mmCIF file of C-alpha atoms and ligand atoms in Angstrom:
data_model
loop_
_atom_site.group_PDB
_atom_site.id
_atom_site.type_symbol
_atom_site.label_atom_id
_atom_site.label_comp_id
_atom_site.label_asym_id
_atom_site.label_seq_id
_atom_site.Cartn_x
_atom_site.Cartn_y
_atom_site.Cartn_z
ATOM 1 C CA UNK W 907 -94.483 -116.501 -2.225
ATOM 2 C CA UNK W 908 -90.864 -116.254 -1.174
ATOM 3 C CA UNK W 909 -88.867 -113.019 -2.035
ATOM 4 C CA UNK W 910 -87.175 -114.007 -5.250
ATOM 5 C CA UNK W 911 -90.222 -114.692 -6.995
ATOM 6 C CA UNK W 912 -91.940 -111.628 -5.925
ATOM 7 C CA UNK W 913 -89.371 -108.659 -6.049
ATOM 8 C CA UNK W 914 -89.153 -110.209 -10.024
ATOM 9 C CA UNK W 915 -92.853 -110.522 -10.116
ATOM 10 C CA UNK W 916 -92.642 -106.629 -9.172
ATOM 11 C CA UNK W 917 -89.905 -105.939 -11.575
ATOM 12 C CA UNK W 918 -92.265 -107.379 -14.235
ATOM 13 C CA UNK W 919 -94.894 -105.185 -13.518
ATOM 14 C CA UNK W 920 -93.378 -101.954 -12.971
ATOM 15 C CA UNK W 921 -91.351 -102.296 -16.518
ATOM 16 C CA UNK W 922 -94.909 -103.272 -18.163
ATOM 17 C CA UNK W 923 -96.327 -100.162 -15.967
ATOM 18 C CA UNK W 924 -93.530 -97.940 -17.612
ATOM 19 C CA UNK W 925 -93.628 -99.169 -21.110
ATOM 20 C CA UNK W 926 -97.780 -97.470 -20.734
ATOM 21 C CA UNK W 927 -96.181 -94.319 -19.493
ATOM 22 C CA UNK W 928 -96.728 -91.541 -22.425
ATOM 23 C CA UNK W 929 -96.545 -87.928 -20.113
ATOM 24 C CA UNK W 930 -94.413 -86.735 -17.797
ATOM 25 C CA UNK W 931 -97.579 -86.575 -14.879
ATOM 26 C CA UNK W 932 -97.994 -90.663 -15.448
ATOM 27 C CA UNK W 933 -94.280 -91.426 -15.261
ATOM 28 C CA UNK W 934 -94.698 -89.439 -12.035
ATOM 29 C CA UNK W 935 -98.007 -91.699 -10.961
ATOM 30 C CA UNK W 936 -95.870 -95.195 -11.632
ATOM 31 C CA UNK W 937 -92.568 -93.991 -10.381
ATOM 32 C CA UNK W 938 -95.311 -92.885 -6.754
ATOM 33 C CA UNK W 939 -96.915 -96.346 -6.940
ATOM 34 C CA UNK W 940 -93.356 -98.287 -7.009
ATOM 35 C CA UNK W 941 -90.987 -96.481 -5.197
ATOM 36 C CA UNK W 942 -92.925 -94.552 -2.836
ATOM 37 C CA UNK W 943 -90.965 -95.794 0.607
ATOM 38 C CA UNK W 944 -93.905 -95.956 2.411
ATOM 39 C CA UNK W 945 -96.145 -98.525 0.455
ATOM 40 C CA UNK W 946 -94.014 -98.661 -3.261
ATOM 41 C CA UNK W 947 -94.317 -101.931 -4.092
ATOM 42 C CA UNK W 948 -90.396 -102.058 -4.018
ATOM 43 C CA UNK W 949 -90.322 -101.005 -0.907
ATOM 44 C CA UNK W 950 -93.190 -103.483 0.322
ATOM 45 C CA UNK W 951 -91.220 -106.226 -1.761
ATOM 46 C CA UNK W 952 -88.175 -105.349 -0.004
ATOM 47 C CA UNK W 953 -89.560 -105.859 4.066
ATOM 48 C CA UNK W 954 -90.170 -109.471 3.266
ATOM 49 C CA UNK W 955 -86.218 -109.821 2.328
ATOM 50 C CA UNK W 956 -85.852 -109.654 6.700
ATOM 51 C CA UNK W 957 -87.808 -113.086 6.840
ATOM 52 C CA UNK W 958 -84.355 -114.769 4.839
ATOM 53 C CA UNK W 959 -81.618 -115.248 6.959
ATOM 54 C CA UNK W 960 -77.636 -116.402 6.227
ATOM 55 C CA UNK W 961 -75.852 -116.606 2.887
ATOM 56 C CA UNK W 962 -79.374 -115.979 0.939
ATOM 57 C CA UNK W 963 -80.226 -113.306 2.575
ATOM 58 C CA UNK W 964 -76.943 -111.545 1.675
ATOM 59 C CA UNK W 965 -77.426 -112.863 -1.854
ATOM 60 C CA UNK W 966 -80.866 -111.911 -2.512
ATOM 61 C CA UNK W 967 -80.207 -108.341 -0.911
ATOM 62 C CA UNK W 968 -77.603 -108.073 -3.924
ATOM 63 C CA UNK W 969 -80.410 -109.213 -5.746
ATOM 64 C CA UNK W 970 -82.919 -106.724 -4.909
ATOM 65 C CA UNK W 971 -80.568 -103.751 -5.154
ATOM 66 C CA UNK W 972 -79.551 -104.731 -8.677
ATOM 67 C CA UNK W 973 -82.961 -104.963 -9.538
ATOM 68 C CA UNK W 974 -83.814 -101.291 -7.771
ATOM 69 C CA UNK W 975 -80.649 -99.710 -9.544
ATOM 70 C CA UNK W 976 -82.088 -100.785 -13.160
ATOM 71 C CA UNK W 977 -85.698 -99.789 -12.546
ATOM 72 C CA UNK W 978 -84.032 -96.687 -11.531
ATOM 73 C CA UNK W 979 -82.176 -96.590 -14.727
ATOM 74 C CA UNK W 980 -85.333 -97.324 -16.471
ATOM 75 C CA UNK W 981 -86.962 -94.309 -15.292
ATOM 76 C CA UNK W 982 -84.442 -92.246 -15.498
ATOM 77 C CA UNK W 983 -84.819 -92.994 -19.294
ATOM 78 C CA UNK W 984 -88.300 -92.843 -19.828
ATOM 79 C CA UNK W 985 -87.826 -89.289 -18.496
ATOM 80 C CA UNK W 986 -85.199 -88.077 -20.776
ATOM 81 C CA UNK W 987 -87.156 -89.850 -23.266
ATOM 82 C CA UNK W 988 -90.219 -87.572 -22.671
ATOM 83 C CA UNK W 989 -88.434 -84.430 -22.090
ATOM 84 C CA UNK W 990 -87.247 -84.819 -25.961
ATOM 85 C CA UNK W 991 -90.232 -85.570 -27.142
ATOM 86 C CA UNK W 992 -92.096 -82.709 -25.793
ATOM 87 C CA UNK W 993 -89.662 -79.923 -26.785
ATOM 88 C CA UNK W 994 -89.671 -81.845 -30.106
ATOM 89 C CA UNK W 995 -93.482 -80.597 -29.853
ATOM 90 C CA UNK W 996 -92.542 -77.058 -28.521
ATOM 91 C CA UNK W 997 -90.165 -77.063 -31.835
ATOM 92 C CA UNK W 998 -92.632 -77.835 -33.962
ATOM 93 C CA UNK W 999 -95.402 -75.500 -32.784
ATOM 94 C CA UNK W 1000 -93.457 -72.412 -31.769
ATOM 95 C CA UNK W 1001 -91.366 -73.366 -35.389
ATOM 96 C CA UNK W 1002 -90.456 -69.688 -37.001
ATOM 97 C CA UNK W 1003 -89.810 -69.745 -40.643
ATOM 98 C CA UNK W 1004 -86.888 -67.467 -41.473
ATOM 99 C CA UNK W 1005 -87.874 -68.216 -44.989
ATOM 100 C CA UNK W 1006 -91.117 -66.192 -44.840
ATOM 101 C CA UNK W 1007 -91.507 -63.051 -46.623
ATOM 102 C CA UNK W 1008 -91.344 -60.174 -44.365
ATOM 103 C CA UNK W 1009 -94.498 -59.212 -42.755
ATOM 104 C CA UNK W 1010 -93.097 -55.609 -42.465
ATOM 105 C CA UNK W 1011 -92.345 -55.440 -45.685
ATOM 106 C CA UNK W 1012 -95.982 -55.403 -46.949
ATOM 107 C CA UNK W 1013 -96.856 -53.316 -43.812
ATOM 108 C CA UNK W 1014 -94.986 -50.511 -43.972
ATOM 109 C CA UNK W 1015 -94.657 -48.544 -40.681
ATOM 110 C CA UNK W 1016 -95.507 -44.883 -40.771
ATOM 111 C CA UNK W 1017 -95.348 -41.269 -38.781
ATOM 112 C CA UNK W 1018 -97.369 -41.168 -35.781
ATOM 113 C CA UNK W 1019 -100.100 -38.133 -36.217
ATOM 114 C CA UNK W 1020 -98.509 -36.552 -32.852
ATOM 115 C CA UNK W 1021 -95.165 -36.466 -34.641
ATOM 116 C CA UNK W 1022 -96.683 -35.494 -37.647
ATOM 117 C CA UNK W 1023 -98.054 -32.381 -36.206
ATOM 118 C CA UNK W 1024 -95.242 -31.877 -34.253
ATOM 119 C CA UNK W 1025 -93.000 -31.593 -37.893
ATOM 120 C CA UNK W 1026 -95.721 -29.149 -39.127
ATOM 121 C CA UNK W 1027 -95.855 -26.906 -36.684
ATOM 122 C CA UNK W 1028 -91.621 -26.614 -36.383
ATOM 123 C CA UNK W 1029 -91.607 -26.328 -40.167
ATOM 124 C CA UNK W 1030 -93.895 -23.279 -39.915
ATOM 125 C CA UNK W 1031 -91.345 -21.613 -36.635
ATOM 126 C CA UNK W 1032 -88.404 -22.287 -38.809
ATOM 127 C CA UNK W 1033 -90.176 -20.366 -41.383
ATOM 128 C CA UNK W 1034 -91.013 -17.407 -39.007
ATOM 129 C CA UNK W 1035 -87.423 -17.231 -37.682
ATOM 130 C CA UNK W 1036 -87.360 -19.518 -34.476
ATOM 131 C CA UNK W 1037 -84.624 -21.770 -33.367
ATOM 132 C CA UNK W 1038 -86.037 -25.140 -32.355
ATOM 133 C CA UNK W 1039 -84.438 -26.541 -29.213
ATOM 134 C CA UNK W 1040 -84.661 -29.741 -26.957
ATOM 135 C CA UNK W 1041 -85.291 -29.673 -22.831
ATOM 136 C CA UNK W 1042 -84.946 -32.238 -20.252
ATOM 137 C CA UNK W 1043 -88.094 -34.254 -19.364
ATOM 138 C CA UNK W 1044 -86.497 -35.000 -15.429
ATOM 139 C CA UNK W 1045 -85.565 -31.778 -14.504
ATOM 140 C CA UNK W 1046 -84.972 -29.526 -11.066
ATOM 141 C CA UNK W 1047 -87.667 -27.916 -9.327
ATOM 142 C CA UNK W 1048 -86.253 -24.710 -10.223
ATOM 143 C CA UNK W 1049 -86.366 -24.560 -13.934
ATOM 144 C CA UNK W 1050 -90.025 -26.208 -13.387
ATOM 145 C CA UNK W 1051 -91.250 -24.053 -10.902
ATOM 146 C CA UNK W 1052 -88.814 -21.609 -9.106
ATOM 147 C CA UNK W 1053 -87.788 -19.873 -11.922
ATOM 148 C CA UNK W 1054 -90.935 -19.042 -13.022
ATOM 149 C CA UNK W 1055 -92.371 -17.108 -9.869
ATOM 150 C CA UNK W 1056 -93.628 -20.768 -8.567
ATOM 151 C CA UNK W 1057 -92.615 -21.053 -5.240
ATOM 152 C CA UNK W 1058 -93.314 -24.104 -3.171
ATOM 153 C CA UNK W 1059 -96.732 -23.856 -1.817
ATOM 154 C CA UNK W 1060 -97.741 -21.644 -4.435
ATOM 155 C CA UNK W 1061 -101.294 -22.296 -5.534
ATOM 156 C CA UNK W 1062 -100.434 -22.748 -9.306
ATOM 157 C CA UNK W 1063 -98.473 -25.986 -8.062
ATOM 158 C CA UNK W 1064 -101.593 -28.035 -7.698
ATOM 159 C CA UNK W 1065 -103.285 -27.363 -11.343
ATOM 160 C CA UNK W 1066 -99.781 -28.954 -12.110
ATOM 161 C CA UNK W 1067 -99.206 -31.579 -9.922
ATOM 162 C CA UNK W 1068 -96.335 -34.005 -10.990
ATOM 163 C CA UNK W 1069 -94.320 -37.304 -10.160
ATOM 164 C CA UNK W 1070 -91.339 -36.731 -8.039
ATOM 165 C CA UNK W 1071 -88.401 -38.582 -7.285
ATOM 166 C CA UNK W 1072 -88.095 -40.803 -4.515
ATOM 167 C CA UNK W 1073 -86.015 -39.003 -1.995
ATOM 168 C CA UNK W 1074 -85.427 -36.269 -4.415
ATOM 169 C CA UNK W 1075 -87.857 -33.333 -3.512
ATOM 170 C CA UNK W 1076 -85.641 -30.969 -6.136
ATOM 171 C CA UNK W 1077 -86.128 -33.413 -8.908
ATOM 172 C CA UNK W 1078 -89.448 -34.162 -10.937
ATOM 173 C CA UNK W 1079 -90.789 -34.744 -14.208
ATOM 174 C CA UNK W 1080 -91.754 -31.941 -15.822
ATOM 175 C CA UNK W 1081 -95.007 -30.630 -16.068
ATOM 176 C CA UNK W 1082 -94.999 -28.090 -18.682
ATOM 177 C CA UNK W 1083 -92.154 -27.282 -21.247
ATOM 178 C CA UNK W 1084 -92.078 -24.239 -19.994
ATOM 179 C CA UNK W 1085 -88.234 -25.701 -17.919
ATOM 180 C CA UNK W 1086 -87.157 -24.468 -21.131
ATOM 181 C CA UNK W 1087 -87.724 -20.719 -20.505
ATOM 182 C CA UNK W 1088 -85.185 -19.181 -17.488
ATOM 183 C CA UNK W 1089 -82.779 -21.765 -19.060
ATOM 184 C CA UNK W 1090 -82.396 -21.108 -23.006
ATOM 185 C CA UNK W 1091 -82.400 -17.052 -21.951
ATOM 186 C CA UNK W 1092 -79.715 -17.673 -19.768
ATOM 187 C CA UNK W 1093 -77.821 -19.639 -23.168
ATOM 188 C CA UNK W 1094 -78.677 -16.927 -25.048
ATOM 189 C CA UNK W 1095 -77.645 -13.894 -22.354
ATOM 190 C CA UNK W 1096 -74.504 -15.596 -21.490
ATOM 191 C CA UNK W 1097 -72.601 -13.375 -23.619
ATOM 192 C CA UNK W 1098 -74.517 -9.969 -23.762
ATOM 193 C CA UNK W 1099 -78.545 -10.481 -23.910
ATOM 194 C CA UNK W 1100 -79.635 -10.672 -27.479
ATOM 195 C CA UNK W 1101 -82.742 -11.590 -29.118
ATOM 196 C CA UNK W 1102 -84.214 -14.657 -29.149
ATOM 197 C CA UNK W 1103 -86.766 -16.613 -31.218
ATOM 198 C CA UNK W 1104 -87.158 -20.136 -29.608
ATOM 199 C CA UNK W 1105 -89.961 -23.258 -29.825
ATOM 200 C CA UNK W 1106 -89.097 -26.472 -27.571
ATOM 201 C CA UNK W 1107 -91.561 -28.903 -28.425
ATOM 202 C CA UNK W 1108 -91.830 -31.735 -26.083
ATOM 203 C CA UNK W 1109 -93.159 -34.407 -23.491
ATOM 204 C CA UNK W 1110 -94.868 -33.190 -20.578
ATOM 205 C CA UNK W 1111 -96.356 -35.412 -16.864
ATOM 206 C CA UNK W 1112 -99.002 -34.407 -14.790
ATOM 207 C CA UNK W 1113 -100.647 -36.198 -11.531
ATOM 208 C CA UNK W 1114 -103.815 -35.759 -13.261
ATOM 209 C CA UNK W 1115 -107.726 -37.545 -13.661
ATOM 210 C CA UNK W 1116 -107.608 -39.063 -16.941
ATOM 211 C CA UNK W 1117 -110.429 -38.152 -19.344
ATOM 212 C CA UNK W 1118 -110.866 -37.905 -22.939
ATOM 213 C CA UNK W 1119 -109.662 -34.417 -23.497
ATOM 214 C CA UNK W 1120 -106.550 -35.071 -20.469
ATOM 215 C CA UNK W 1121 -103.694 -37.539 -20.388
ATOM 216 C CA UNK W 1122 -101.285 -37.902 -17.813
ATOM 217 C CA UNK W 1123 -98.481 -37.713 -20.260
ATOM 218 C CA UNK W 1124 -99.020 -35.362 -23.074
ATOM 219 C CA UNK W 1125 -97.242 -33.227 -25.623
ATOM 220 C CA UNK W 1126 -96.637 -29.269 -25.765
ATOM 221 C CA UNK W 1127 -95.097 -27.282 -27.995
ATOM 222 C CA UNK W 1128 -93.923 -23.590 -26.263
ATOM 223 C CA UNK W 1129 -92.552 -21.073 -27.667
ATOM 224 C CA UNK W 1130 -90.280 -17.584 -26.764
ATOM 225 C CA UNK W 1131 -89.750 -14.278 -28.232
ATOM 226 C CA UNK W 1132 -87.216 -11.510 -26.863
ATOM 227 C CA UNK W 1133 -86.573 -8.724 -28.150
ATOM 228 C CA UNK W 1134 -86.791 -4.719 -27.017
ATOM 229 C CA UNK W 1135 -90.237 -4.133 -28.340
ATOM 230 C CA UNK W 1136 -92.347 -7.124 -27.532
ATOM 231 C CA UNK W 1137 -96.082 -6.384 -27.382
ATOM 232 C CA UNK W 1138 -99.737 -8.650 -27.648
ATOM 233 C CA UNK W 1139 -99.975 -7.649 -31.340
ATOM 234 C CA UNK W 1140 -96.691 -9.979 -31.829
ATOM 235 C CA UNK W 1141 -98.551 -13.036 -29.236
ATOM 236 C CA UNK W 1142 -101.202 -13.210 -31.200
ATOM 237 C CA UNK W 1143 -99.853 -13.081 -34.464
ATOM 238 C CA UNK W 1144 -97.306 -15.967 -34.145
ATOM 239 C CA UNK W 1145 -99.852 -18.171 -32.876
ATOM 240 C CA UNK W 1146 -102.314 -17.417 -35.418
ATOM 241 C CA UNK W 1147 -99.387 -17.961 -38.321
ATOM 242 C CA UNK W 1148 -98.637 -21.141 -36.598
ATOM 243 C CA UNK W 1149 -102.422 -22.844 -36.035
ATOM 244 C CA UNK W 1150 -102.950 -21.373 -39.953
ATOM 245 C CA UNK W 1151 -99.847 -23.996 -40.799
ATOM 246 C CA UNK W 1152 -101.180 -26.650 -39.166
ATOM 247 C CA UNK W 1153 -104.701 -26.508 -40.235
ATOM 248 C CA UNK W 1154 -104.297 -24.988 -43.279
ATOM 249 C CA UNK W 1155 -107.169 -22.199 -43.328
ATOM 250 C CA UNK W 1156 -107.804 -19.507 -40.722
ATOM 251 C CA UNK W 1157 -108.256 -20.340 -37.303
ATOM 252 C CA UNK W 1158 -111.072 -19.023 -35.470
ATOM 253 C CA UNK W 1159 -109.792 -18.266 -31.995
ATOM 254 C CA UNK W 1160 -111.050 -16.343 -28.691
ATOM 255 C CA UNK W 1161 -108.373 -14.885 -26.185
ATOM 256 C CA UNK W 1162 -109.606 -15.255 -22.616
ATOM 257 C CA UNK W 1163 -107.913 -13.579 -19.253
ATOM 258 C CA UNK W 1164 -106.544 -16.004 -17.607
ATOM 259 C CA UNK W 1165 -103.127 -16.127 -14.974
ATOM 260 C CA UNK W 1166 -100.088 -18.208 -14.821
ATOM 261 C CA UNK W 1167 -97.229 -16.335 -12.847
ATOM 262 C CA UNK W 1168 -94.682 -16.636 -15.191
ATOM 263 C CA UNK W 1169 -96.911 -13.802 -17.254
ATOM 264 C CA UNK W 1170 -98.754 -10.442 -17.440
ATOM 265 C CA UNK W 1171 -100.980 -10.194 -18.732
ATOM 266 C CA UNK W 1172 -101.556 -13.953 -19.207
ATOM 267 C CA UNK W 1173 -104.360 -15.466 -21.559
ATOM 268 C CA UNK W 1174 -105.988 -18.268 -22.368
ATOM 269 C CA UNK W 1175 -106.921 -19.095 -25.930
ATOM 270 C CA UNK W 1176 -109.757 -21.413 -26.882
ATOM 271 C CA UNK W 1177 -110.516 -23.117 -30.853
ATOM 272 C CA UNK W 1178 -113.541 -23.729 -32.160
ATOM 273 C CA UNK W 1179 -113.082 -27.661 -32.611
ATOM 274 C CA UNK W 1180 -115.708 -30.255 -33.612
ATOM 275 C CA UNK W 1181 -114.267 -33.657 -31.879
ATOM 276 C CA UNK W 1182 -116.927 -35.376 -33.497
ATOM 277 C CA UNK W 1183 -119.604 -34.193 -31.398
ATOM 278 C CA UNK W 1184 -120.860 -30.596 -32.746
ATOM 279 C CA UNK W 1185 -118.449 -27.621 -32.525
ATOM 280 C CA UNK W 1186 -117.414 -26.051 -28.914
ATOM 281 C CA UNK W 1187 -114.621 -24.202 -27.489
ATOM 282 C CA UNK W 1188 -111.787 -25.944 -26.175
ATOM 283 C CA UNK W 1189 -108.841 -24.662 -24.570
ATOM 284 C CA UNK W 1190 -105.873 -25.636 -26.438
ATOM 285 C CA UNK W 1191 -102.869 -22.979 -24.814
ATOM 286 C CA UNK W 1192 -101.847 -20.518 -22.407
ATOM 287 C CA UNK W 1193 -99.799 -17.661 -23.160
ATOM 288 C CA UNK W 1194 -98.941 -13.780 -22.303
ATOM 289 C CA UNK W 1195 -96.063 -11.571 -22.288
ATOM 290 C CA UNK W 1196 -93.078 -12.014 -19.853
ATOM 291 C CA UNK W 1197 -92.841 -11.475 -16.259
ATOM 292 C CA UNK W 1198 -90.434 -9.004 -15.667
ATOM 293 C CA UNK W 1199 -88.912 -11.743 -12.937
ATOM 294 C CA UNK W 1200 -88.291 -14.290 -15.391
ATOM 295 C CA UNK W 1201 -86.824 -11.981 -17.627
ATOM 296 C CA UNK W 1202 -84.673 -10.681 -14.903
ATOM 297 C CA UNK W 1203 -84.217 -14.753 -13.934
ATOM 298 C CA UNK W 1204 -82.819 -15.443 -17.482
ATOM 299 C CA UNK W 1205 -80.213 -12.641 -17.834
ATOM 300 C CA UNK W 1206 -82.477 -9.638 -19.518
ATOM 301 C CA UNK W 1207 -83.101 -6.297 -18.299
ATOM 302 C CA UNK W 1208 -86.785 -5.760 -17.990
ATOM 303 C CA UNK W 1209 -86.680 -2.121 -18.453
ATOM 304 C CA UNK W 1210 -84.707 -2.754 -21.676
ATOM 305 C CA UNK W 1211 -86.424 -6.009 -23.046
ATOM 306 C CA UNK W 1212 -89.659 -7.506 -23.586
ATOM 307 C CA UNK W 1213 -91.046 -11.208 -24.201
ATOM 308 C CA UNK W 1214 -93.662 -13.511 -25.384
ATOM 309 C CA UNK W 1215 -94.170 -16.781 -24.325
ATOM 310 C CA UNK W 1216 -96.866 -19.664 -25.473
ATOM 311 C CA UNK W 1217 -97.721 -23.361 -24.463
ATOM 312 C CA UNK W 1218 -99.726 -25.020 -26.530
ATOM 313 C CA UNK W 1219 -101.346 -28.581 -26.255
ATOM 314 C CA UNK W 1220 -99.894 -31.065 -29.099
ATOM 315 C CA UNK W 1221 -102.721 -33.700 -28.404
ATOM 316 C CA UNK W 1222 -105.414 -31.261 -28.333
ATOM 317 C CA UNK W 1223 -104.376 -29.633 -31.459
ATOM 318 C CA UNK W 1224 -103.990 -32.923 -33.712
ATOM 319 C CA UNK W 1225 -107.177 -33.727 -32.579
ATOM 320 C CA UNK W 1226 -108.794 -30.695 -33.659
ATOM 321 C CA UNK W 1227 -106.885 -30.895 -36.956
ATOM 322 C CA UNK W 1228 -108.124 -35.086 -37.529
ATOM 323 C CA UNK W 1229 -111.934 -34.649 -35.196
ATOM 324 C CA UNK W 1230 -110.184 -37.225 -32.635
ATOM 325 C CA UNK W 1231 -113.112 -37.858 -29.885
ATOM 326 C CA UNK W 1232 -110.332 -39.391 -27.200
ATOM 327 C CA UNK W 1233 -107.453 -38.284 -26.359
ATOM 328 C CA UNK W 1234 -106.387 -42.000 -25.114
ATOM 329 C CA UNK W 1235 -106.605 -43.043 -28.863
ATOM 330 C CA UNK W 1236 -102.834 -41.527 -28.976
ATOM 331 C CA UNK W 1237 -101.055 -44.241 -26.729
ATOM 332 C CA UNK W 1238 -103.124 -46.953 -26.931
ATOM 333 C CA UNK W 1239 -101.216 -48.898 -29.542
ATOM 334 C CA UNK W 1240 -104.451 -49.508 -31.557
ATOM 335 C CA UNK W 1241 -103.376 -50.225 -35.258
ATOM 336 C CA UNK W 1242 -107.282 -49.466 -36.320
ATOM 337 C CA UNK W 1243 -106.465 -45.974 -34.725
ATOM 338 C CA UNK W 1244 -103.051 -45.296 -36.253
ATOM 339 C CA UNK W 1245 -103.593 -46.444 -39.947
ATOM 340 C CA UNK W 1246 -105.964 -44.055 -40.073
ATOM 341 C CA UNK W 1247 -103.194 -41.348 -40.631
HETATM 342 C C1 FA5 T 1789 -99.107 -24.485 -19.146
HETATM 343 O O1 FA5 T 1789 -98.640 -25.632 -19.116
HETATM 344 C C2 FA5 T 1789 -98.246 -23.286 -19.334
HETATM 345 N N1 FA5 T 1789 -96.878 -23.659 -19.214
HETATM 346 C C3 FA5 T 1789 -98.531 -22.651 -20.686
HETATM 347 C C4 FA5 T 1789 -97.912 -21.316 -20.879
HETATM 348 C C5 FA5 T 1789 -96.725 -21.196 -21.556
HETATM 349 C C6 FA5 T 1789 -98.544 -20.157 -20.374
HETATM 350 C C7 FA5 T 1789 -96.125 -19.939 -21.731
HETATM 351 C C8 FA5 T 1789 -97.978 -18.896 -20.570
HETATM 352 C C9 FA5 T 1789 -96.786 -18.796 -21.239
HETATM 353 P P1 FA5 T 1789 -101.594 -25.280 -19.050
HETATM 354 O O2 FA5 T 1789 -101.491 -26.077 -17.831
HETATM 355 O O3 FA5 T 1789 -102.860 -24.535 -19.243
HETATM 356 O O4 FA5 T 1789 -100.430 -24.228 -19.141
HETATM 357 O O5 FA5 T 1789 -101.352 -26.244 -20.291
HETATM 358 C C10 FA5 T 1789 -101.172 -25.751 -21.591
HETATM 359 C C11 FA5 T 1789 -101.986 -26.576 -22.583
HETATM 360 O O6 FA5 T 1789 -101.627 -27.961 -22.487
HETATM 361 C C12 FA5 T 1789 -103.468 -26.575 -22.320
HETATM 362 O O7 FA5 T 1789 -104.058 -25.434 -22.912
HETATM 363 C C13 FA5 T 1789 -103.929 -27.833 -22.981
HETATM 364 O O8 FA5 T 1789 -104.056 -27.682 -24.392
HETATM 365 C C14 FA5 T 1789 -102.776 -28.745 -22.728
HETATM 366 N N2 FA5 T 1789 -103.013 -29.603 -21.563
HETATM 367 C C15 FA5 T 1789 -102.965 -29.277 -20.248
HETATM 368 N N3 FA5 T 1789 -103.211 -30.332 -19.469
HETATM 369 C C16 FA5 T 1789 -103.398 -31.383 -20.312
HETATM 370 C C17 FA5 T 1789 -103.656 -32.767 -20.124
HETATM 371 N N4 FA5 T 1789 -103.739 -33.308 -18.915
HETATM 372 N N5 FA5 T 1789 -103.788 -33.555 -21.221
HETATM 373 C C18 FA5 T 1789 -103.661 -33.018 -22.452
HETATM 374 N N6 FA5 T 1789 -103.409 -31.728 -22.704
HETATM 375 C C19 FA5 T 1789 -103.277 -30.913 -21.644
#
């Protein structure tokens, strides 16, 4: 066969070949079987062009790269070809219809029970007289720790262990809310000490083994008298008025000994919860009247004034209030969970 006949025998084939072609992998297989310069047939076609010699040879080579340029052109086509029709298809499946109704507007969204609780329980401190006030949740070591007779190495650092900042020792997120202390006395000493009646709810990070009753990032909701006669009868009180609020009916509680440094004496106290297993004792806060130090940290006399102080678990309470088994139910974006409240 001499070269004109086959190089448009081959052009034959390969446009027949294309016209087949329906994906984007077998445009790929006939472009591989024509052009590949090894053994394409184009390529094969084209070695028998060096067996011409002269005038044809100059005129077939003009030839054969006319014919190369619009097979070229062919592809090139059949490619553009199926790159519209397949976002055609991605059109057409992933198609939104901005003439829907609203899903959202048959499914309203509503208060999350942590929130929920959280508006109870400041509702009931506003009623009692306390100011409710906002903390930092990144916040220096000293308001975390230092300031509340926590010194590095200190024992009580591991029950709260926390994330740190890279290359920032002074910095972490805070473990308790109780940053808030040293800091809202010293607002409220500035200008002569005066009473104070604070609550700073808010969100709280521990390094800690998750369970059903602990989360690594949790809720609190502290609280802060001052004033010149502060005494237990006052601790326990407040915190009775303020579980009574949430739950609505009298709280059985129990007061245990317990010590954080930032208090003496320092308590526990426990509820009587059933989380859907039988009734038990859980430990839902700590509490106790004001170190002297702290006091003395946040602008008060200690011979002069006296303080309360309370941390209580947000998560752990709202479950008591709903009988919430897990405490991972909270964050776990489960609408079967949530619609229950
Ligand atoms: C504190 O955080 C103290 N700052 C509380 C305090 C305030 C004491 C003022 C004295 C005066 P504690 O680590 O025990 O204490 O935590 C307080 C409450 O938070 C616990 O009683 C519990 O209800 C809740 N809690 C603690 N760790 C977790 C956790 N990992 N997950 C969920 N709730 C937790």
């Amino acid at each position: 066969m001499d070269f004109k006949t086959h190089i448009q025998a081959v052009k034959k084939e390969c446009l027949l070949a294309l016209k087949k072609v329906d994906s984007v992998d077998s445009l790929k297989e006939v472009e591989q079987r024509f052009f590949s310069r090894k053994n394409g047939e184009l390529s094969k076609a084209m070695k028998l062009l060096k067996d011409e010699s002269g005038q044809a040879k100059q005129t077939l080579g003009q030839m054969a790269n006319d014919i190369k340029k619009e097979l070229e052109d062919a592809f090139a086509n059949k490619h553009d070809e199926l790159r519209r029709e397949q976002m055609a298809a991605i059109g057409e499946r992933e198609a939104i219809d901005v003439t829907q109704t609203l899903v959202t507007a048959q499914m309203p969204g509503h208060i999350h029970p942590l929130t929920q609780g959280l508006w109870e329980l400041e509702d009931v401190a506003r009623g009692m007289g306390f100011i409710v006030e906002d903390g930092p949740e990144l916040d220096s070591d000293f308001y975390v720790f230092e300031s509340l007779n926590i010194p590095a190495h200190h024992p009580a650092r591991d029950s709260q262990d926390t994330f740190y900042i890279k290359d920032h020792p002074n910095w972490c997120m805070r473990s308790h809310v109780s940053n808030m202390q040293v800091r809202l006395m010293r607002k409220y000493s500035e200008k002569g000490s005066k009473p104070v009646r604070a609550a700073y709810p808010g969100r709280v990070f521990r390094n800690e083994a998750i369970d059903a009753t602990h989360e690594h990032t949790f809720y609190q909701f502290e609280a802060l008298m001052v004033d010149r006669e502060i005494h237990i009868g006052h601790l326990v009180g407040v915190i009775k008025e303020l579980l009574k609020g949430l739950f609505g009916r009298e709280i059985e509680v129990r007061l245990r000994p317990s010590y954080f440094p930032f208090v003496e004496p320092g308590f526990e106290l426990d509820m009587k919860v059933d989380f859907g297993k039988g009734e038990q004792w859980v430990e839902m806060l700590g509490c106790g009247l004001m170190h002297p130090r702290v006091l003395e940290e946040g602008g008060y006399d200690p011979h002069e004034w006296q303080g309360l102080a309370f941390g209580m678990g947000l998560n752990r309470l709202v479950m008591a209030k709903y009988g919430i088994e897990d405490i991972r139910h909270f964050h776990s974006g489960d609408m079967r969970f949530l619609e229950q409240f």
